[in-house]
Structure formats: C-alpha cells, structure tokens
C-alpha cells in the first residue's frame, strides 16, 4: 500500500508540476515566432500531465478501493473527480482547440521574426495562457481536496 501511495503522490507532482510553469512559459511574446516557440515548448511538456496525471487518477482510485477511506460519496473524492473532469473539459474543449487555431494562424500569416503579432493573435495567445492558468488553479483545488479531505 505504501508503494501505491508513493506512486500516487509522485505521479500527481510530476503530472501537475510542469503544468504550473505553462503560464510562465507563455509569457508576453513580442513576435509571432516567439509565440510559436513558446506554444511548441508547452506542447512538448504536456506529455507530463497526460501520462502522470492519468497515473495519479488511476492510482488514486486504486488506493481508494484497496484502502479504508470510507464511502465513495465523500466531498473530497467526488469533488476531486469533478474538478478533474472540469480540467479535462477545459483543456480538451477550450484550450487545445484555441492553441491549435493560434498555431495555424501563425503558420498561415508567415509573420516575420521581428514583426509584432497582430491583435487577434495576441488575444488568442492570452486566452491560451489564461486557460492554462485556470487549469493550474483547478489542479491546486484537487491538491487541497487530497490534503484536507473535507467531510
């Protein structure tokens, strides 16, 4: 059981940890090329939340069913799963399509490396950064549920 707890905690840290850096990586970009580079870096690092976030959910459910944590219908369990679903909806339904649209527009415009990006690109870039920020905040809510375990 201790091994499963270690796997759960480490996978949560490795899964969510890099995601907290995404809004910082997506800092203000002065050119479309810089936007593209930052978005590419984030896309590369998204492998951590995808793999380890999934491991955290699966190991957490396994811990619950193998351990003695009481009934399933507790605020911290249902709340954590509900927040996780909201994060997934946010990422899959809003963030990824917006990031893909932004990358497509950057590639289509072929803006010069020293050119300031167009206003619509700046707006989409800010939206991607803010959605990453909200996903991180919601991830903190999950950590709080896991630590405090409210009844």
Short mmCIF file of N, CA and C in Angstrom, two decimals:
data_model
loop_
_atom_site.label_atom_id
_atom_site.label_comp_id
_atom_site.label_asym_id
_atom_site.label_seq_id
_atom_site.Cartn_x
_atom_site.Cartn_y
_atom_site.Cartn_z
N UNK A 1 0.82 -1.19 0.00
CA UNK A 1 0.00 0.00 0.00
C UNK A 1 0.87 1.26 0.00
N UNK A 2 1.98 1.22 0.73
CA UNK A 2 2.88 2.38 0.78
C UNK A 2 3.44 2.68 -0.60
N UNK A 3 3.77 1.64 -1.34
CA UNK A 3 4.29 1.81 -2.69
C UNK A 3 3.26 2.51 -3.58
N UNK A 4 2.01 2.12 -3.45
CA UNK A 4 0.94 2.73 -4.25
C UNK A 4 0.74 4.21 -3.86
N UNK A 5 0.88 4.51 -2.58
CA UNK A 5 0.78 5.91 -2.13
C UNK A 5 1.92 6.73 -2.73
N UNK A 6 3.13 6.17 -2.72
CA UNK A 6 4.29 6.87 -3.30
C UNK A 6 4.07 7.11 -4.79
N UNK A 7 3.58 6.10 -5.49
CA UNK A 7 3.29 6.24 -6.93
C UNK A 7 2.24 7.33 -7.14
N UNK A 8 1.20 7.33 -6.31
CA UNK A 8 0.13 8.32 -6.44
C UNK A 8 0.65 9.74 -6.23
N UNK A 9 1.39 9.95 -5.17
CA UNK A 9 1.89 11.29 -4.85
C UNK A 9 2.90 11.75 -5.90
N UNK A 10 3.84 10.90 -6.25
CA UNK A 10 4.84 11.29 -7.26
C UNK A 10 4.21 11.54 -8.62
N UNK A 11 3.26 10.73 -9.00
CA UNK A 11 2.61 10.95 -10.30
C UNK A 11 1.81 12.25 -10.29
N UNK A 12 1.21 12.59 -9.16
CA UNK A 12 0.48 13.87 -9.06
C UNK A 12 1.45 15.04 -9.18
N UNK A 13 2.58 14.94 -8.52
CA UNK A 13 3.58 16.01 -8.58
C UNK A 13 4.16 16.12 -9.99
N UNK A 14 4.54 14.99 -10.57
CA UNK A 14 5.11 15.00 -11.92
C UNK A 14 4.08 15.37 -12.98
N UNK A 15 2.82 15.06 -12.71
CA UNK A 15 1.76 15.37 -13.66
C UNK A 15 1.35 16.83 -13.64
N UNK A 16 1.20 17.37 -12.45
CA UNK A 16 0.74 18.74 -12.35
C UNK A 16 1.88 19.75 -12.27
N UNK A 17 3.01 19.34 -11.77
CA UNK A 17 4.14 20.26 -11.59
C UNK A 17 4.49 21.07 -12.83
N UNK A 18 4.79 20.41 -13.93
CA UNK A 18 5.14 21.17 -15.14
C UNK A 18 4.00 22.06 -15.63
N UNK A 19 2.76 21.67 -15.38
CA UNK A 19 1.62 22.46 -15.83
C UNK A 19 1.59 23.84 -15.17
N UNK A 20 2.15 23.94 -13.96
CA UNK A 20 2.18 25.24 -13.29
C UNK A 20 3.15 26.20 -13.96
N UNK A 21 4.07 25.68 -14.74
CA UNK A 21 5.02 26.53 -15.45
C UNK A 21 4.46 27.05 -16.78
N UNK A 22 3.41 26.44 -17.29
CA UNK A 22 2.89 26.82 -18.61
C UNK A 22 2.54 28.29 -18.73
N UNK A 23 1.82 28.89 -17.76
CA UNK A 23 1.53 30.33 -17.90
C UNK A 23 2.80 31.18 -17.93
N UNK A 24 3.86 30.73 -17.26
CA UNK A 24 5.12 31.48 -17.27
C UNK A 24 5.87 31.31 -18.58
N UNK A 25 5.80 30.09 -19.13
CA UNK A 25 6.41 29.86 -20.44
C UNK A 25 5.69 30.69 -21.50
N UNK A 26 4.38 30.84 -21.32
CA UNK A 26 3.57 31.59 -22.27
C UNK A 26 3.50 33.07 -21.90
N UNK A 27 4.60 33.57 -21.37
CA UNK A 27 4.66 35.00 -21.02
C UNK A 27 4.46 35.84 -22.27
N UNK A 28 4.41 37.12 -22.09
CA UNK A 28 4.20 38.02 -23.22
C UNK A 28 5.23 37.75 -24.31
N UNK A 29 4.74 37.53 -25.49
CA UNK A 29 5.60 37.29 -26.64
C UNK A 29 5.60 38.53 -27.53
N UNK A 30 6.78 38.97 -27.95
CA UNK A 30 6.86 40.20 -28.74
C UNK A 30 6.76 39.95 -30.24
N UNK A 31 6.89 38.68 -30.66
CA UNK A 31 6.75 38.35 -32.08
C UNK A 31 5.91 37.08 -32.23
N UNK A 32 5.39 36.89 -33.42
CA UNK A 32 4.62 35.67 -33.70
C UNK A 32 5.52 34.45 -33.60
N UNK A 33 6.77 34.60 -33.99
CA UNK A 33 7.73 33.50 -33.91
C UNK A 33 7.97 33.09 -32.45
N UNK A 34 8.02 34.08 -31.57
CA UNK A 34 8.20 33.79 -30.14
C UNK A 34 6.96 33.08 -29.59
N UNK A 35 5.78 33.51 -30.04
CA UNK A 35 4.54 32.83 -29.64
C UNK A 35 4.61 31.35 -30.04
N UNK A 36 5.00 31.13 -31.28
CA UNK A 36 5.06 29.77 -31.80
C UNK A 36 6.06 28.93 -31.00
N UNK A 37 7.20 29.49 -30.68
CA UNK A 37 8.23 28.77 -29.92
C UNK A 37 7.70 28.42 -28.52
N UNK A 38 7.04 29.39 -27.86
CA UNK A 38 6.51 29.14 -26.53
C UNK A 38 5.41 28.08 -26.54
N UNK A 39 4.52 28.16 -27.53
CA UNK A 39 3.45 27.17 -27.66
C UNK A 39 4.02 25.78 -27.93
N UNK A 40 5.08 25.72 -28.71
CA UNK A 40 5.73 24.44 -29.01
C UNK A 40 6.37 23.85 -27.76
N UNK A 41 7.00 24.69 -26.94
CA UNK A 41 7.59 24.22 -25.68
C UNK A 41 6.52 23.64 -24.76
N UNK A 42 5.41 24.34 -24.64
CA UNK A 42 4.33 23.87 -23.79
C UNK A 42 3.77 22.54 -24.32
N UNK A 43 3.58 22.46 -25.63
CA UNK A 43 3.07 21.23 -26.23
C UNK A 43 4.00 20.06 -25.95
N UNK A 44 5.30 20.32 -25.97
CA UNK A 44 6.29 19.28 -25.70
C UNK A 44 6.20 18.82 -24.24
N UNK A 45 6.02 19.76 -23.33
CA UNK A 45 5.96 19.43 -21.90
C UNK A 45 4.62 18.86 -21.46
N UNK A 46 3.59 18.99 -22.29
CA UNK A 46 2.27 18.47 -21.94
C UNK A 46 2.25 16.96 -21.79
N UNK A 47 3.30 16.29 -22.19
CA UNK A 47 3.38 14.84 -22.04
C UNK A 47 3.34 14.46 -20.55
N UNK A 48 3.90 15.32 -19.69
CA UNK A 48 3.93 15.03 -18.25
C UNK A 48 2.52 15.00 -17.65
N UNK A 49 1.71 16.02 -17.85
CA UNK A 49 0.34 15.94 -17.32
C UNK A 49 -0.47 14.80 -17.94
N UNK A 50 -0.24 14.52 -19.21
CA UNK A 50 -1.01 13.47 -19.86
C UNK A 50 -0.70 12.11 -19.24
N UNK A 51 0.58 11.78 -19.11
CA UNK A 51 0.96 10.46 -18.59
C UNK A 51 0.78 10.39 -17.08
N UNK A 52 1.42 11.31 -16.36
CA UNK A 52 1.42 11.22 -14.91
C UNK A 52 0.08 11.63 -14.29
N UNK A 53 -0.64 12.53 -14.94
CA UNK A 53 -1.98 12.88 -14.45
C UNK A 53 -2.91 11.68 -14.52
N UNK A 54 -2.82 10.93 -15.60
CA UNK A 54 -3.61 9.70 -15.74
C UNK A 54 -3.20 8.69 -14.68
N UNK A 55 -1.89 8.56 -14.46
CA UNK A 55 -1.41 7.64 -13.43
C UNK A 55 -1.92 8.06 -12.05
N UNK A 56 -1.97 9.36 -11.78
CA UNK A 56 -2.44 9.84 -10.48
C UNK A 56 -3.91 9.48 -10.28
N UNK A 57 -4.71 9.67 -11.30
CA UNK A 57 -6.14 9.34 -11.19
C UNK A 57 -6.32 7.84 -10.97
N UNK A 58 -5.65 7.04 -11.79
CA UNK A 58 -5.80 5.58 -11.67
C UNK A 58 -5.29 5.07 -10.33
N UNK A 59 -4.12 5.55 -9.91
CA UNK A 59 -3.56 5.09 -8.62
C UNK A 59 -4.43 5.59 -7.47
N UNK A 60 -5.02 6.79 -7.59
CA UNK A 60 -5.91 7.30 -6.56
C UNK A 60 -7.16 6.46 -6.41
N UNK A 61 -7.75 6.09 -7.53
CA UNK A 61 -8.93 5.22 -7.47
C UNK A 61 -8.56 3.85 -6.89
N UNK A 62 -7.42 3.33 -7.30
CA UNK A 62 -6.97 2.05 -6.76
C UNK A 62 -6.73 2.15 -5.26
N UNK A 63 -6.11 3.23 -4.82
CA UNK A 63 -5.90 3.45 -3.39
C UNK A 63 -7.23 3.47 -2.64
N UNK A 64 -8.20 4.17 -3.21
CA UNK A 64 -9.50 4.26 -2.54
C UNK A 64 -10.13 2.88 -2.40
N UNK A 65 -10.15 2.12 -3.48
CA UNK A 65 -10.84 0.83 -3.44
C UNK A 65 -10.08 -0.22 -2.65
N UNK A 66 -8.75 -0.09 -2.53
CA UNK A 66 -7.97 -1.04 -1.73
C UNK A 66 -7.84 -0.61 -0.27
N UNK A 67 -8.01 0.67 -0.01
CA UNK A 67 -7.84 1.20 1.34
C UNK A 67 -9.14 1.29 2.09
N UNK A 68 -9.06 1.91 3.26
CA UNK A 68 -10.25 2.08 4.09
C UNK A 68 -10.50 3.58 4.26
N UNK A 69 -11.05 4.19 3.21
CA UNK A 69 -11.28 5.62 3.20
C UNK A 69 -12.74 5.98 3.40
N UNK A 70 -13.56 5.00 3.72
CA UNK A 70 -14.98 5.27 3.93
C UNK A 70 -15.76 5.20 2.63
N UNK A 71 -16.99 5.74 2.65
CA UNK A 71 -17.84 5.65 1.45
C UNK A 71 -17.31 6.52 0.31
N UNK A 72 -17.67 6.12 -0.89
CA UNK A 72 -17.21 6.83 -2.09
C UNK A 72 -17.79 8.24 -2.18
N UNK A 73 -19.01 8.41 -1.70
CA UNK A 73 -19.72 9.69 -1.82
C UNK A 73 -19.27 10.69 -0.75
N UNK A 74 -17.98 10.98 -0.71
CA UNK A 74 -17.44 11.98 0.20
C UNK A 74 -17.05 13.20 -0.63
N UNK A 75 -17.10 14.38 0.00
CA UNK A 75 -16.81 15.63 -0.70
C UNK A 75 -15.43 15.59 -1.37
N UNK A 76 -14.43 15.10 -0.68
CA UNK A 76 -13.07 15.16 -1.22
C UNK A 76 -12.88 14.22 -2.42
N UNK A 77 -13.61 13.12 -2.44
CA UNK A 77 -13.49 12.18 -3.57
C UNK A 77 -14.30 12.68 -4.76
N UNK A 78 -15.57 12.94 -4.53
CA UNK A 78 -16.44 13.42 -5.61
C UNK A 78 -15.93 14.77 -6.11
N UNK A 79 -15.53 15.64 -5.18
CA UNK A 79 -15.01 16.97 -5.55
C UNK A 79 -13.78 16.87 -6.41
N UNK A 80 -12.84 16.01 -6.02
CA UNK A 80 -11.60 15.83 -6.79
C UNK A 80 -11.89 15.33 -8.20
N UNK A 81 -12.75 14.34 -8.29
CA UNK A 81 -13.09 13.80 -9.61
C UNK A 81 -13.85 14.82 -10.46
N UNK A 82 -14.74 15.58 -9.83
CA UNK A 82 -15.50 16.60 -10.56
C UNK A 82 -14.56 17.70 -11.08
N UNK A 83 -13.63 18.14 -10.24
CA UNK A 83 -12.67 19.16 -10.67
C UNK A 83 -11.79 18.61 -11.78
N UNK A 84 -11.38 17.36 -11.67
CA UNK A 84 -10.57 16.73 -12.73
C UNK A 84 -11.34 16.72 -14.06
N UNK A 85 -12.62 16.41 -14.01
CA UNK A 85 -13.45 16.41 -15.23
C UNK A 85 -13.53 17.83 -15.80
N UNK A 86 -13.69 18.83 -14.94
CA UNK A 86 -13.73 20.22 -15.41
C UNK A 86 -12.41 20.60 -16.07
N UNK A 87 -11.29 20.17 -15.48
CA UNK A 87 -9.97 20.45 -16.07
C UNK A 87 -9.88 19.82 -17.46
N UNK A 88 -10.31 18.58 -17.57
CA UNK A 88 -10.24 17.89 -18.86
C UNK A 88 -11.12 18.58 -19.90
N UNK A 89 -12.31 19.00 -19.50
CA UNK A 89 -13.20 19.73 -20.42
C UNK A 89 -12.54 21.03 -20.84
N UNK A 90 -11.95 21.73 -19.88
CA UNK A 90 -11.27 23.00 -20.15
C UNK A 90 -10.13 22.80 -21.16
N UNK A 91 -9.34 21.76 -20.94
CA UNK A 91 -8.18 21.51 -21.80
C UNK A 91 -8.59 20.99 -23.16
N UNK A 92 -9.41 19.94 -23.16
CA UNK A 92 -9.79 19.30 -24.43
C UNK A 92 -10.77 20.16 -25.23
N UNK A 93 -11.72 20.79 -24.53
CA UNK A 93 -12.76 21.54 -25.22
C UNK A 93 -12.41 22.98 -25.57
N UNK A 94 -11.57 23.61 -24.76
CA UNK A 94 -11.27 25.03 -24.99
C UNK A 94 -9.80 25.29 -25.31
N UNK A 95 -8.92 24.81 -24.45
CA UNK A 95 -7.51 25.16 -24.58
C UNK A 95 -6.87 24.59 -25.85
N UNK A 96 -6.98 23.29 -26.04
CA UNK A 96 -6.34 22.68 -27.21
C UNK A 96 -6.85 23.24 -28.53
N UNK A 97 -8.18 23.39 -28.72
CA UNK A 97 -8.64 23.99 -29.98
C UNK A 97 -8.13 25.42 -30.18
N UNK A 98 -8.08 26.20 -29.10
CA UNK A 98 -7.58 27.58 -29.22
C UNK A 98 -6.10 27.59 -29.56
N UNK A 99 -5.31 26.75 -28.90
CA UNK A 99 -3.87 26.68 -29.19
C UNK A 99 -3.63 26.22 -30.62
N UNK A 100 -4.40 25.22 -31.07
CA UNK A 100 -4.25 24.74 -32.45
C UNK A 100 -4.62 25.82 -33.46
N UNK A 101 -5.69 26.54 -33.18
CA UNK A 101 -6.11 27.63 -34.07
C UNK A 101 -5.03 28.70 -34.13
N UNK A 102 -4.47 29.04 -32.97
CA UNK A 102 -3.41 30.05 -32.91
C UNK A 102 -2.19 29.61 -33.72
N UNK A 103 -1.75 28.39 -33.52
CA UNK A 103 -0.59 27.90 -34.29
C UNK A 103 -0.88 27.90 -35.78
N UNK A 104 -2.09 27.52 -36.16
CA UNK A 104 -2.46 27.51 -37.57
C UNK A 104 -2.40 28.93 -38.15
N UNK A 105 -2.95 29.89 -37.41
CA UNK A 105 -2.94 31.28 -37.87
C UNK A 105 -1.51 31.83 -37.96
N UNK A 106 -0.68 31.49 -37.00
CA UNK A 106 0.72 31.94 -37.03
C UNK A 106 1.42 31.38 -38.26
N UNK A 107 1.20 30.09 -38.53
CA UNK A 107 1.83 29.47 -39.70
C UNK A 107 1.30 30.04 -41.00
N UNK A 108 0.01 30.35 -41.04
CA UNK A 108 -0.60 30.89 -42.26
C UNK A 108 -0.14 32.31 -42.55
N UNK A 109 -0.02 33.12 -41.50
CA UNK A 109 0.34 34.52 -41.72
C UNK A 109 1.79 34.65 -42.15
N UNK A 110 2.65 33.73 -41.71
CA UNK A 110 4.06 33.81 -42.08
C UNK A 110 4.69 35.11 -41.64
N UNK A 111 4.31 35.58 -40.46
CA UNK A 111 4.82 36.85 -39.94
C UNK A 111 6.34 36.79 -39.79
N UNK A 112 6.96 37.89 -40.09
CA UNK A 112 8.43 37.96 -39.97
C UNK A 112 8.82 37.85 -38.51
N UNK A 113 10.04 37.38 -38.27
CA UNK A 113 10.51 37.13 -36.92
C UNK A 113 10.55 38.39 -36.06
N UNK A 114 10.72 39.54 -36.65
CA UNK A 114 10.81 40.77 -35.87
C UNK A 114 9.50 41.55 -35.82
N UNK A 115 8.49 41.06 -36.51
CA UNK A 115 7.19 41.73 -36.55
C UNK A 115 6.41 41.51 -35.27
N UNK A 116 5.73 42.57 -34.83
CA UNK A 116 4.83 42.42 -33.69
C UNK A 116 3.61 41.65 -34.17
N UNK A 117 3.11 40.69 -33.38
CA UNK A 117 1.96 39.90 -33.82
C UNK A 117 0.69 40.74 -33.93
N UNK A 118 -0.20 40.32 -34.78
CA UNK A 118 -1.47 41.01 -34.97
C UNK A 118 -2.32 40.90 -33.70
N UNK A 119 -3.25 41.81 -33.55
CA UNK A 119 -4.07 41.88 -32.34
C UNK A 119 -4.85 40.59 -32.09
N UNK A 120 -5.38 39.98 -33.16
CA UNK A 120 -6.15 38.75 -32.96
C UNK A 120 -5.26 37.61 -32.47
N UNK A 121 -3.99 37.60 -32.88
CA UNK A 121 -3.06 36.58 -32.39
C UNK A 121 -2.74 36.82 -30.91
N UNK A 122 -2.57 38.07 -30.54
CA UNK A 122 -2.29 38.41 -29.15
C UNK A 122 -3.46 37.99 -28.26
N UNK A 123 -4.68 38.21 -28.74
CA UNK A 123 -5.87 37.81 -27.98
C UNK A 123 -5.96 36.31 -27.78
N UNK A 124 -5.70 35.56 -28.85
CA UNK A 124 -5.73 34.10 -28.74
C UNK A 124 -4.62 33.59 -27.83
N UNK A 125 -3.46 34.20 -27.93
CA UNK A 125 -2.31 33.81 -27.10
C UNK A 125 -2.64 34.04 -25.62
N UNK A 126 -3.24 35.18 -25.31
CA UNK A 126 -3.64 35.49 -23.93
C UNK A 126 -4.68 34.49 -23.44
N UNK A 127 -5.59 34.10 -24.32
CA UNK A 127 -6.62 33.12 -23.96
C UNK A 127 -5.99 31.78 -23.61
N UNK A 128 -5.02 31.34 -24.41
CA UNK A 128 -4.32 30.08 -24.14
C UNK A 128 -3.61 30.15 -22.79
N UNK A 129 -2.90 31.25 -22.55
CA UNK A 129 -2.18 31.42 -21.28
C UNK A 129 -3.16 31.40 -20.11
N UNK A 130 -4.27 32.13 -20.24
CA UNK A 130 -5.25 32.19 -19.16
C UNK A 130 -5.94 30.84 -18.91
N UNK A 131 -6.20 30.08 -19.96
CA UNK A 131 -6.78 28.76 -19.78
C UNK A 131 -5.80 27.83 -19.06
N UNK A 132 -4.52 27.94 -19.38
CA UNK A 132 -3.51 27.16 -18.64
C UNK A 132 -3.48 27.58 -17.18
N UNK A 133 -3.62 28.86 -16.94
CA UNK A 133 -3.63 29.37 -15.57
C UNK A 133 -4.82 28.80 -14.79
N UNK A 134 -6.00 28.80 -15.41
CA UNK A 134 -7.18 28.24 -14.76
C UNK A 134 -7.04 26.75 -14.51
N UNK A 135 -6.45 26.03 -15.44
CA UNK A 135 -6.22 24.60 -15.24
C UNK A 135 -5.30 24.38 -14.03
N UNK A 136 -4.28 25.21 -13.90
CA UNK A 136 -3.38 25.11 -12.76
C UNK A 136 -4.07 25.42 -11.44
N UNK A 137 -4.91 26.43 -11.44
CA UNK A 137 -5.66 26.78 -10.22
C UNK A 137 -6.58 25.63 -9.82
N UNK A 138 -7.26 25.05 -10.80
CA UNK A 138 -8.13 23.91 -10.51
C UNK A 138 -7.32 22.71 -10.03
N UNK A 139 -6.10 22.54 -10.55
CA UNK A 139 -5.21 21.49 -10.06
C UNK A 139 -4.87 21.69 -8.59
N UNK A 140 -4.69 22.94 -8.19
CA UNK A 140 -4.45 23.23 -6.77
C UNK A 140 -5.65 22.85 -5.92
N UNK A 141 -6.84 23.04 -6.45
CA UNK A 141 -8.05 22.64 -5.72
C UNK A 141 -8.04 21.13 -5.47
N UNK A 142 -7.62 20.37 -6.46
CA UNK A 142 -7.52 18.92 -6.28
C UNK A 142 -6.51 18.60 -5.19
N UNK A 143 -5.35 19.25 -5.21
CA UNK A 143 -4.34 19.03 -4.16
C UNK A 143 -4.93 19.36 -2.78
N UNK A 144 -5.69 20.43 -2.69
CA UNK A 144 -6.30 20.81 -1.41
C UNK A 144 -7.28 19.73 -0.94
N UNK A 145 -8.10 19.22 -1.85
CA UNK A 145 -9.01 18.13 -1.50
C UNK A 145 -8.24 16.92 -1.00
N UNK A 146 -7.14 16.60 -1.65
CA UNK A 146 -6.36 15.42 -1.26
C UNK A 146 -5.69 15.59 0.11
N UNK A 147 -5.29 16.81 0.42
CA UNK A 147 -4.59 17.06 1.69
C UNK A 147 -5.58 17.21 2.85
N UNK A 148 -6.62 18.02 2.64
CA UNK A 148 -7.55 18.34 3.72
C UNK A 148 -8.60 17.25 3.92
N UNK A 149 -9.03 16.62 2.85
CA UNK A 149 -10.08 15.59 2.86
C UNK A 149 -11.31 16.02 3.66
N UNK A 150 -11.99 17.08 3.19
CA UNK A 150 -13.17 17.54 3.95
C UNK A 150 -14.31 16.52 3.91
N UNK A 151 -15.11 16.49 4.96
CA UNK A 151 -16.23 15.55 5.03
C UNK A 151 -17.44 16.09 4.32
#
